[in-house]
mmCIF file of C-alpha atoms and ligand atoms in Angstrom:
data_model
loop_
_atom_site.group_PDB
_atom_site.id
_atom_site.type_symbol
_atom_site.label_atom_id
_atom_site.label_comp_id
_atom_site.label_asym_id
_atom_site.label_seq_id
_atom_site.Cartn_x
_atom_site.Cartn_y
_atom_site.Cartn_z
ATOM 1 C CA MET A 256 -21.322 -39.677 -74.755
ATOM 2 C CA ASN A 257 -19.172 -40.490 -71.702
ATOM 3 C CA GLU A 258 -15.360 -40.297 -71.774
ATOM 4 C CA CYS A 259 -14.858 -44.031 -72.126
ATOM 5 C CA LEU A 260 -17.157 -44.333 -75.151
ATOM 6 C CA GLU A 261 -15.664 -41.147 -76.559
ATOM 7 C CA ALA A 262 -12.166 -42.666 -76.379
ATOM 8 C CA ILE A 263 -13.308 -45.912 -77.986
ATOM 9 C CA LYS A 264 -14.959 -43.950 -80.796
ATOM 10 C CA ASN A 265 -12.147 -41.476 -81.451
ATOM 11 C CA ARG A 266 -9.011 -43.614 -81.114
ATOM 12 C CA ARG A 267 -7.220 -44.153 -84.412
ATOM 13 C CA SER A 268 -4.077 -45.973 -85.416
ATOM 14 C CA ILE A 269 -1.308 -43.375 -85.615
ATOM 15 C CA ARG A 270 1.673 -43.972 -87.873
ATOM 16 C CA LYS A 271 3.262 -40.530 -87.894
ATOM 17 C CA PHE A 272 4.725 -39.083 -84.724
ATOM 18 C CA LYS A 273 6.155 -35.763 -83.559
ATOM 19 C CA GLU A 274 9.712 -35.799 -82.242
ATOM 20 C CA LYS A 275 8.474 -34.877 -78.749
ATOM 21 C CA LYS A 276 9.417 -37.413 -76.072
ATOM 22 C CA VAL A 277 6.882 -39.314 -73.981
ATOM 23 C CA SER A 278 7.398 -38.774 -70.249
ATOM 24 C CA GLU A 279 8.284 -41.684 -68.013
ATOM 25 C CA SER A 280 5.232 -40.913 -65.918
ATOM 26 C CA ASP A 281 2.981 -41.294 -68.988
ATOM 27 C CA ILE A 282 4.680 -44.587 -69.865
ATOM 28 C CA ARG A 283 4.038 -45.767 -66.308
ATOM 29 C CA THR A 284 0.388 -44.741 -66.633
ATOM 30 C CA LEU A 285 0.105 -46.833 -69.804
ATOM 31 C CA LEU A 286 1.691 -49.818 -68.079
ATOM 32 C CA HIS A 287 -0.630 -49.444 -65.125
ATOM 33 C CA ALA A 288 -3.594 -49.474 -67.534
ATOM 34 C CA ALA A 289 -2.117 -52.616 -69.116
ATOM 35 C CA HIS A 290 -1.851 -54.342 -65.736
ATOM 36 C CA MET A 291 -5.499 -53.536 -64.970
ATOM 37 C CA ALA A 292 -6.770 -55.513 -67.981
ATOM 38 C CA PRO A 293 -8.617 -58.746 -67.253
ATOM 39 C CA SER A 294 -6.739 -62.043 -67.441
ATOM 40 C CA ALA A 295 -7.676 -65.704 -67.146
ATOM 41 C CA GLY A 296 -7.677 -66.647 -63.454
ATOM 42 C CA ASN A 297 -6.018 -63.263 -62.828
ATOM 43 C CA LEU A 298 -2.706 -64.949 -63.745
ATOM 44 C CA GLN A 299 -1.700 -61.935 -65.861
ATOM 45 C CA ALA A 300 0.207 -64.124 -68.271
ATOM 46 C CA ARG A 301 1.773 -61.155 -70.027
ATOM 47 C CA GLU A 302 5.053 -59.257 -69.991
ATOM 48 C CA PHE A 303 6.022 -55.827 -71.290
ATOM 49 C CA ILE A 304 9.294 -54.724 -72.834
ATOM 50 C CA ILE A 305 9.712 -50.956 -73.099
ATOM 51 C CA VAL A 306 12.105 -49.918 -75.853
ATOM 52 C CA SER A 307 13.088 -46.264 -76.163
ATOM 53 C CA GLY A 308 16.701 -46.441 -77.375
ATOM 54 C CA GLU A 309 17.243 -45.463 -81.032
ATOM 55 C CA GLU A 310 19.031 -48.704 -81.899
ATOM 56 C CA GLY A 311 16.385 -50.874 -80.248
ATOM 57 C CA ARG A 312 13.597 -49.091 -82.116
ATOM 58 C CA MET A 313 15.502 -49.408 -85.391
ATOM 59 C CA ASP A 314 15.911 -53.136 -84.847
ATOM 60 C CA LEU A 315 12.229 -53.509 -84.015
ATOM 61 C CA ALA A 316 11.247 -51.594 -87.174
ATOM 62 C CA SER A 317 13.363 -53.958 -89.200
ATOM 63 C CA ALA A 318 11.798 -56.996 -87.458
ATOM 64 C CA ALA A 319 8.402 -55.420 -88.207
ATOM 65 C CA LEU A 320 9.001 -55.887 -91.924
ATOM 66 C CA ASP A 321 10.539 -52.418 -92.219
ATOM 67 C CA GLN A 322 7.536 -50.494 -90.912
ATOM 68 C CA GLU A 323 9.508 -47.284 -90.427
ATOM 69 C CA PHE A 324 7.028 -45.614 -88.109
ATOM 70 C CA VAL A 325 7.987 -48.162 -85.449
ATOM 71 C CA ARG A 326 11.412 -46.509 -85.321
ATOM 72 C CA GLU A 327 10.021 -42.989 -85.522
ATOM 73 C CA ALA A 328 7.924 -43.309 -82.358
ATOM 74 C CA PRO A 329 9.897 -42.254 -79.259
ATOM 75 C CA VAL A 330 8.967 -45.426 -77.428
ATOM 76 C CA VAL A 331 7.740 -48.884 -78.378
ATOM 77 C CA ILE A 332 5.985 -51.165 -75.910
ATOM 78 C CA VAL A 333 6.283 -54.814 -76.845
ATOM 79 C CA VAL A 334 3.464 -56.829 -75.310
ATOM 80 C CA CYS A 335 4.257 -60.497 -74.815
ATOM 81 C CA ALA A 336 2.353 -63.598 -73.717
ATOM 82 C CA ASN A 337 3.937 -65.626 -70.917
ATOM 83 C CA THR A 338 2.584 -68.996 -72.005
ATOM 84 C CA THR A 339 3.894 -71.138 -69.132
ATOM 85 C CA ARG A 340 2.309 -68.903 -66.495
ATOM 86 C CA SER A 341 -1.122 -69.739 -67.901
ATOM 87 C CA GLU A 342 -0.373 -73.289 -69.116
ATOM 88 C CA SER A 343 0.753 -74.301 -65.617
ATOM 89 C CA ARG A 344 -2.855 -73.961 -64.509
ATOM 90 C CA TYR A 345 -4.862 -74.343 -67.700
ATOM 91 C CA MET A 346 -2.711 -76.714 -69.790
ATOM 92 C CA ALA A 347 -3.320 -76.432 -73.565
ATOM 93 C CA ARG A 348 -6.092 -73.861 -73.096
ATOM 94 C CA GLY A 349 -3.556 -71.738 -71.229
ATOM 95 C CA THR A 350 -1.719 -71.004 -74.488
ATOM 96 C CA LEU A 351 -4.800 -69.280 -75.818
ATOM 97 C CA TYR A 352 -5.451 -67.554 -72.492
ATOM 98 C CA ALA A 353 -1.927 -66.107 -72.391
ATOM 99 C CA ILE A 354 -2.471 -64.589 -75.824
ATOM 100 C CA GLN A 355 -5.815 -63.180 -74.687
ATOM 101 C CA ASP A 356 -4.280 -61.828 -71.465
ATOM 102 C CA ALA A 357 -1.711 -60.020 -73.586
ATOM 103 C CA THR A 358 -4.147 -58.670 -76.161
ATOM 104 C CA ALA A 359 -6.567 -57.410 -73.505
ATOM 105 C CA SER A 360 -3.719 -55.314 -72.136
ATOM 106 C CA VAL A 361 -2.861 -54.055 -75.628
ATOM 107 C CA MET A 362 -6.329 -52.546 -75.943
ATOM 108 C CA ASN A 363 -6.035 -50.883 -72.523
ATOM 109 C CA ILE A 364 -2.728 -49.321 -73.580
ATOM 110 C CA LEU A 365 -4.217 -47.988 -76.834
ATOM 111 C CA LEU A 366 -7.169 -46.390 -75.051
ATOM 112 C CA ALA A 367 -5.152 -45.046 -72.124
ATOM 113 C CA ALA A 368 -2.664 -43.516 -74.582
ATOM 114 C CA HIS A 369 -5.496 -41.865 -76.485
ATOM 115 C CA SER A 370 -6.789 -40.364 -73.224
ATOM 116 C CA LEU A 371 -3.331 -38.818 -72.681
ATOM 117 C CA ASP A 372 -3.313 -37.343 -76.228
ATOM 118 C CA LEU A 373 -0.748 -39.930 -77.271
ATOM 119 C CA GLY A 374 -0.979 -41.891 -80.510
ATOM 120 C CA THR A 375 -0.373 -45.604 -80.919
ATOM 121 C CA CYS A 376 -0.687 -48.350 -83.471
ATOM 122 C CA TRP A 377 -1.168 -52.058 -82.813
ATOM 123 C CA VAL A 378 1.573 -53.639 -84.927
ATOM 124 C CA GLY A 379 1.130 -57.355 -85.463
ATOM 125 C CA ALA A 380 3.129 -57.815 -88.654
ATOM 126 C CA PHE A 381 6.607 -58.718 -87.433
ATOM 127 C CA ASP A 382 9.049 -61.575 -87.559
ATOM 128 C CA GLU A 383 8.389 -63.312 -84.263
ATOM 129 C CA ARG A 384 11.729 -65.126 -84.034
ATOM 130 C CA LYS A 385 13.714 -62.041 -84.896
ATOM 131 C CA THR A 386 11.794 -59.935 -82.360
ATOM 132 C CA ALA A 387 12.169 -62.559 -79.618
ATOM 133 C CA SER A 388 15.883 -62.795 -80.273
ATOM 134 C CA LEU A 389 16.400 -58.995 -80.302
ATOM 135 C CA LEU A 390 14.688 -58.716 -76.928
ATOM 136 C CA ASN A 391 16.304 -61.807 -75.348
ATOM 137 C CA LEU A 392 12.894 -63.318 -74.706
ATOM 138 C CA PRO A 393 12.879 -66.741 -73.090
ATOM 139 C CA GLU A 394 11.333 -69.573 -75.136
ATOM 140 C CA HIS A 395 7.977 -69.438 -73.283
ATOM 141 C CA VAL A 396 7.488 -65.688 -73.843
ATOM 142 C CA ARG A 397 5.926 -64.817 -77.214
ATOM 143 C CA PRO A 398 5.846 -61.280 -78.571
ATOM 144 C CA ILE A 399 2.217 -60.538 -79.473
ATOM 145 C CA ALA A 400 2.145 -56.870 -80.442
ATOM 146 C CA LEU A 401 4.489 -53.944 -80.886
ATOM 147 C CA ILE A 402 2.962 -50.642 -79.823
ATOM 148 C CA PRO A 403 4.807 -47.537 -81.016
ATOM 149 C CA VAL A 404 3.772 -44.643 -78.758
ATOM 150 C CA GLY A 405 4.238 -40.934 -79.400
ATOM 151 C CA TYR A 406 2.519 -37.615 -79.989
ATOM 152 C CA PRO A 407 0.417 -37.843 -83.182
ATOM 153 C CA ASP A 408 1.558 -35.915 -86.233
ATOM 154 C CA GLU A 409 -1.484 -36.898 -88.296
ATOM 155 C CA ALA A 410 -5.226 -37.061 -87.809
ATOM 156 C CA PRO A 411 -6.460 -40.028 -89.832
ATOM 157 C CA THR A 412 -10.097 -40.321 -90.834
ATOM 158 C CA PRO A 413 -11.943 -43.278 -89.300
ATOM 159 C CA HIS A 414 -11.778 -46.609 -91.092
ATOM 160 C CA PRO A 415 -15.232 -48.037 -91.859
ATOM 161 C CA ARG A 416 -16.495 -50.909 -89.708
ATOM 162 C CA LEU A 417 -18.569 -53.907 -90.807
ATOM 163 C CA GLY A 418 -21.055 -53.179 -88.022
ATOM 164 C CA ASP A 419 -24.223 -55.249 -88.034
ATOM 165 C CA LYS A 420 -22.961 -57.425 -90.932
ATOM 166 C CA ILE A 421 -20.883 -59.291 -88.335
ATOM 167 C CA GLU A 422 -23.505 -59.445 -85.596
ATOM 168 C CA HIS A 423 -25.364 -62.715 -85.051
ATOM 169 C CA TRP A 424 -28.127 -62.443 -82.509
ATOM 170 C CA GLU A 425 -29.058 -65.658 -80.681
ATOM 171 C CA LYS A 426 -27.347 -67.949 -83.249
ATOM 172 C CA TRP A 427 -25.192 -67.729 -86.431
HETATM 173 C C1 LIG B 538 -3.850 -57.904 -84.780
HETATM 174 C C2 LIG B 538 -3.568 -56.584 -85.440
HETATM 175 C C3 LIG B 538 -2.428 -56.443 -86.198
HETATM 176 C C4 LIG B 538 -2.143 -55.204 -86.798
HETATM 177 N N1 LIG B 538 -0.960 -55.056 -87.443
HETATM 178 C C5 LIG B 538 -0.651 -53.865 -88.000
HETATM 179 C C6 LIG B 538 0.622 -53.665 -88.597
HETATM 180 O O1 LIG B 538 1.477 -54.543 -88.604
HETATM 181 N N2 LIG B 538 0.874 -52.445 -89.144
HETATM 182 C C7 LIG B 538 -0.021 -51.422 -89.126
HETATM 183 O O2 LIG B 538 0.282 -50.349 -89.643
HETATM 184 N N3 LIG B 538 -1.235 -51.565 -88.531
HETATM 185 C C8 LIG B 538 -1.559 -52.751 -87.955
HETATM 186 N N4 LIG B 538 -2.749 -52.907 -87.300
HETATM 187 C C9 LIG B 538 -3.676 -51.748 -87.186
HETATM 188 C C10 LIG B 538 -4.859 -51.877 -88.126
HETATM 189 O O3 LIG B 538 -4.448 -51.673 -89.439
HETATM 190 C C11 LIG B 538 -5.946 -50.872 -87.711
HETATM 191 O O4 LIG B 538 -6.331 -51.096 -86.380
HETATM 192 C C12 LIG B 538 -7.192 -50.943 -88.612
HETATM 193 O O5 LIG B 538 -6.891 -50.573 -89.930
HETATM 194 C C13 LIG B 538 -8.312 -50.038 -88.102
HETATM 195 O O6 LIG B 538 -7.870 -48.703 -87.991
HETATM 196 P P1 LIG B 538 -7.955 -47.914 -86.613
HETATM 197 O O7 LIG B 538 -7.064 -48.622 -85.613
HETATM 198 O O8 LIG B 538 -7.453 -46.526 -86.908
HETATM 199 O O9 LIG B 538 -9.368 -47.926 -86.155
HETATM 200 C C14 LIG B 538 -3.052 -54.107 -86.669
HETATM 201 C C15 LIG B 538 -4.187 -54.271 -85.889
HETATM 202 C C16 LIG B 538 -4.430 -55.476 -85.253
HETATM 203 C C17 LIG B 538 -5.644 -55.595 -84.349
#
């Protein structure tokens, strides 16, 4: 199996992190991977907030319905959709595109992190208003996912997938 397929197969959500810091150069590598994700019309209707301060991570954990591991990771990348950037070209459809632009970059971050022996978790359960307010986000920028990043301190077993139960060849 090639390295890309290997990474897709072996990545797991990590919710327990070592205290070891993540280097700035690794964070920049993750952001570069995020920027390389596809986006509608290449508008890249996404923004990234990098939170490494203790207080910021604590606040994010509280906005994420008290998911403590968000605070325990040394850095949290908040991936946001910049809705007006996409809506200015694609109108109502642009709202959906901005969310897709953001989520495509989330997946790149998760896989790039895995390739650097870093652990991540896609955290979608959070109070959107609270998160936006903590991060001073403008009205047209929606937080889509929080990604705690750190060195894994657990090795979870794979979660089962539905596989061919959710495949529909030719038609539903
Ligand atoms: C949209 C979305 C939201 C998620 N939100 C959370 C979350 O708030 N907290 C959490 O611990 N995991 C969250 N997850 C991670 C999933 O629980 C996890 O991906 C799933 O159980 C499969 O496990 P795996 O990532 O190890 O393959 C989320 C994943 C996605 C795609």
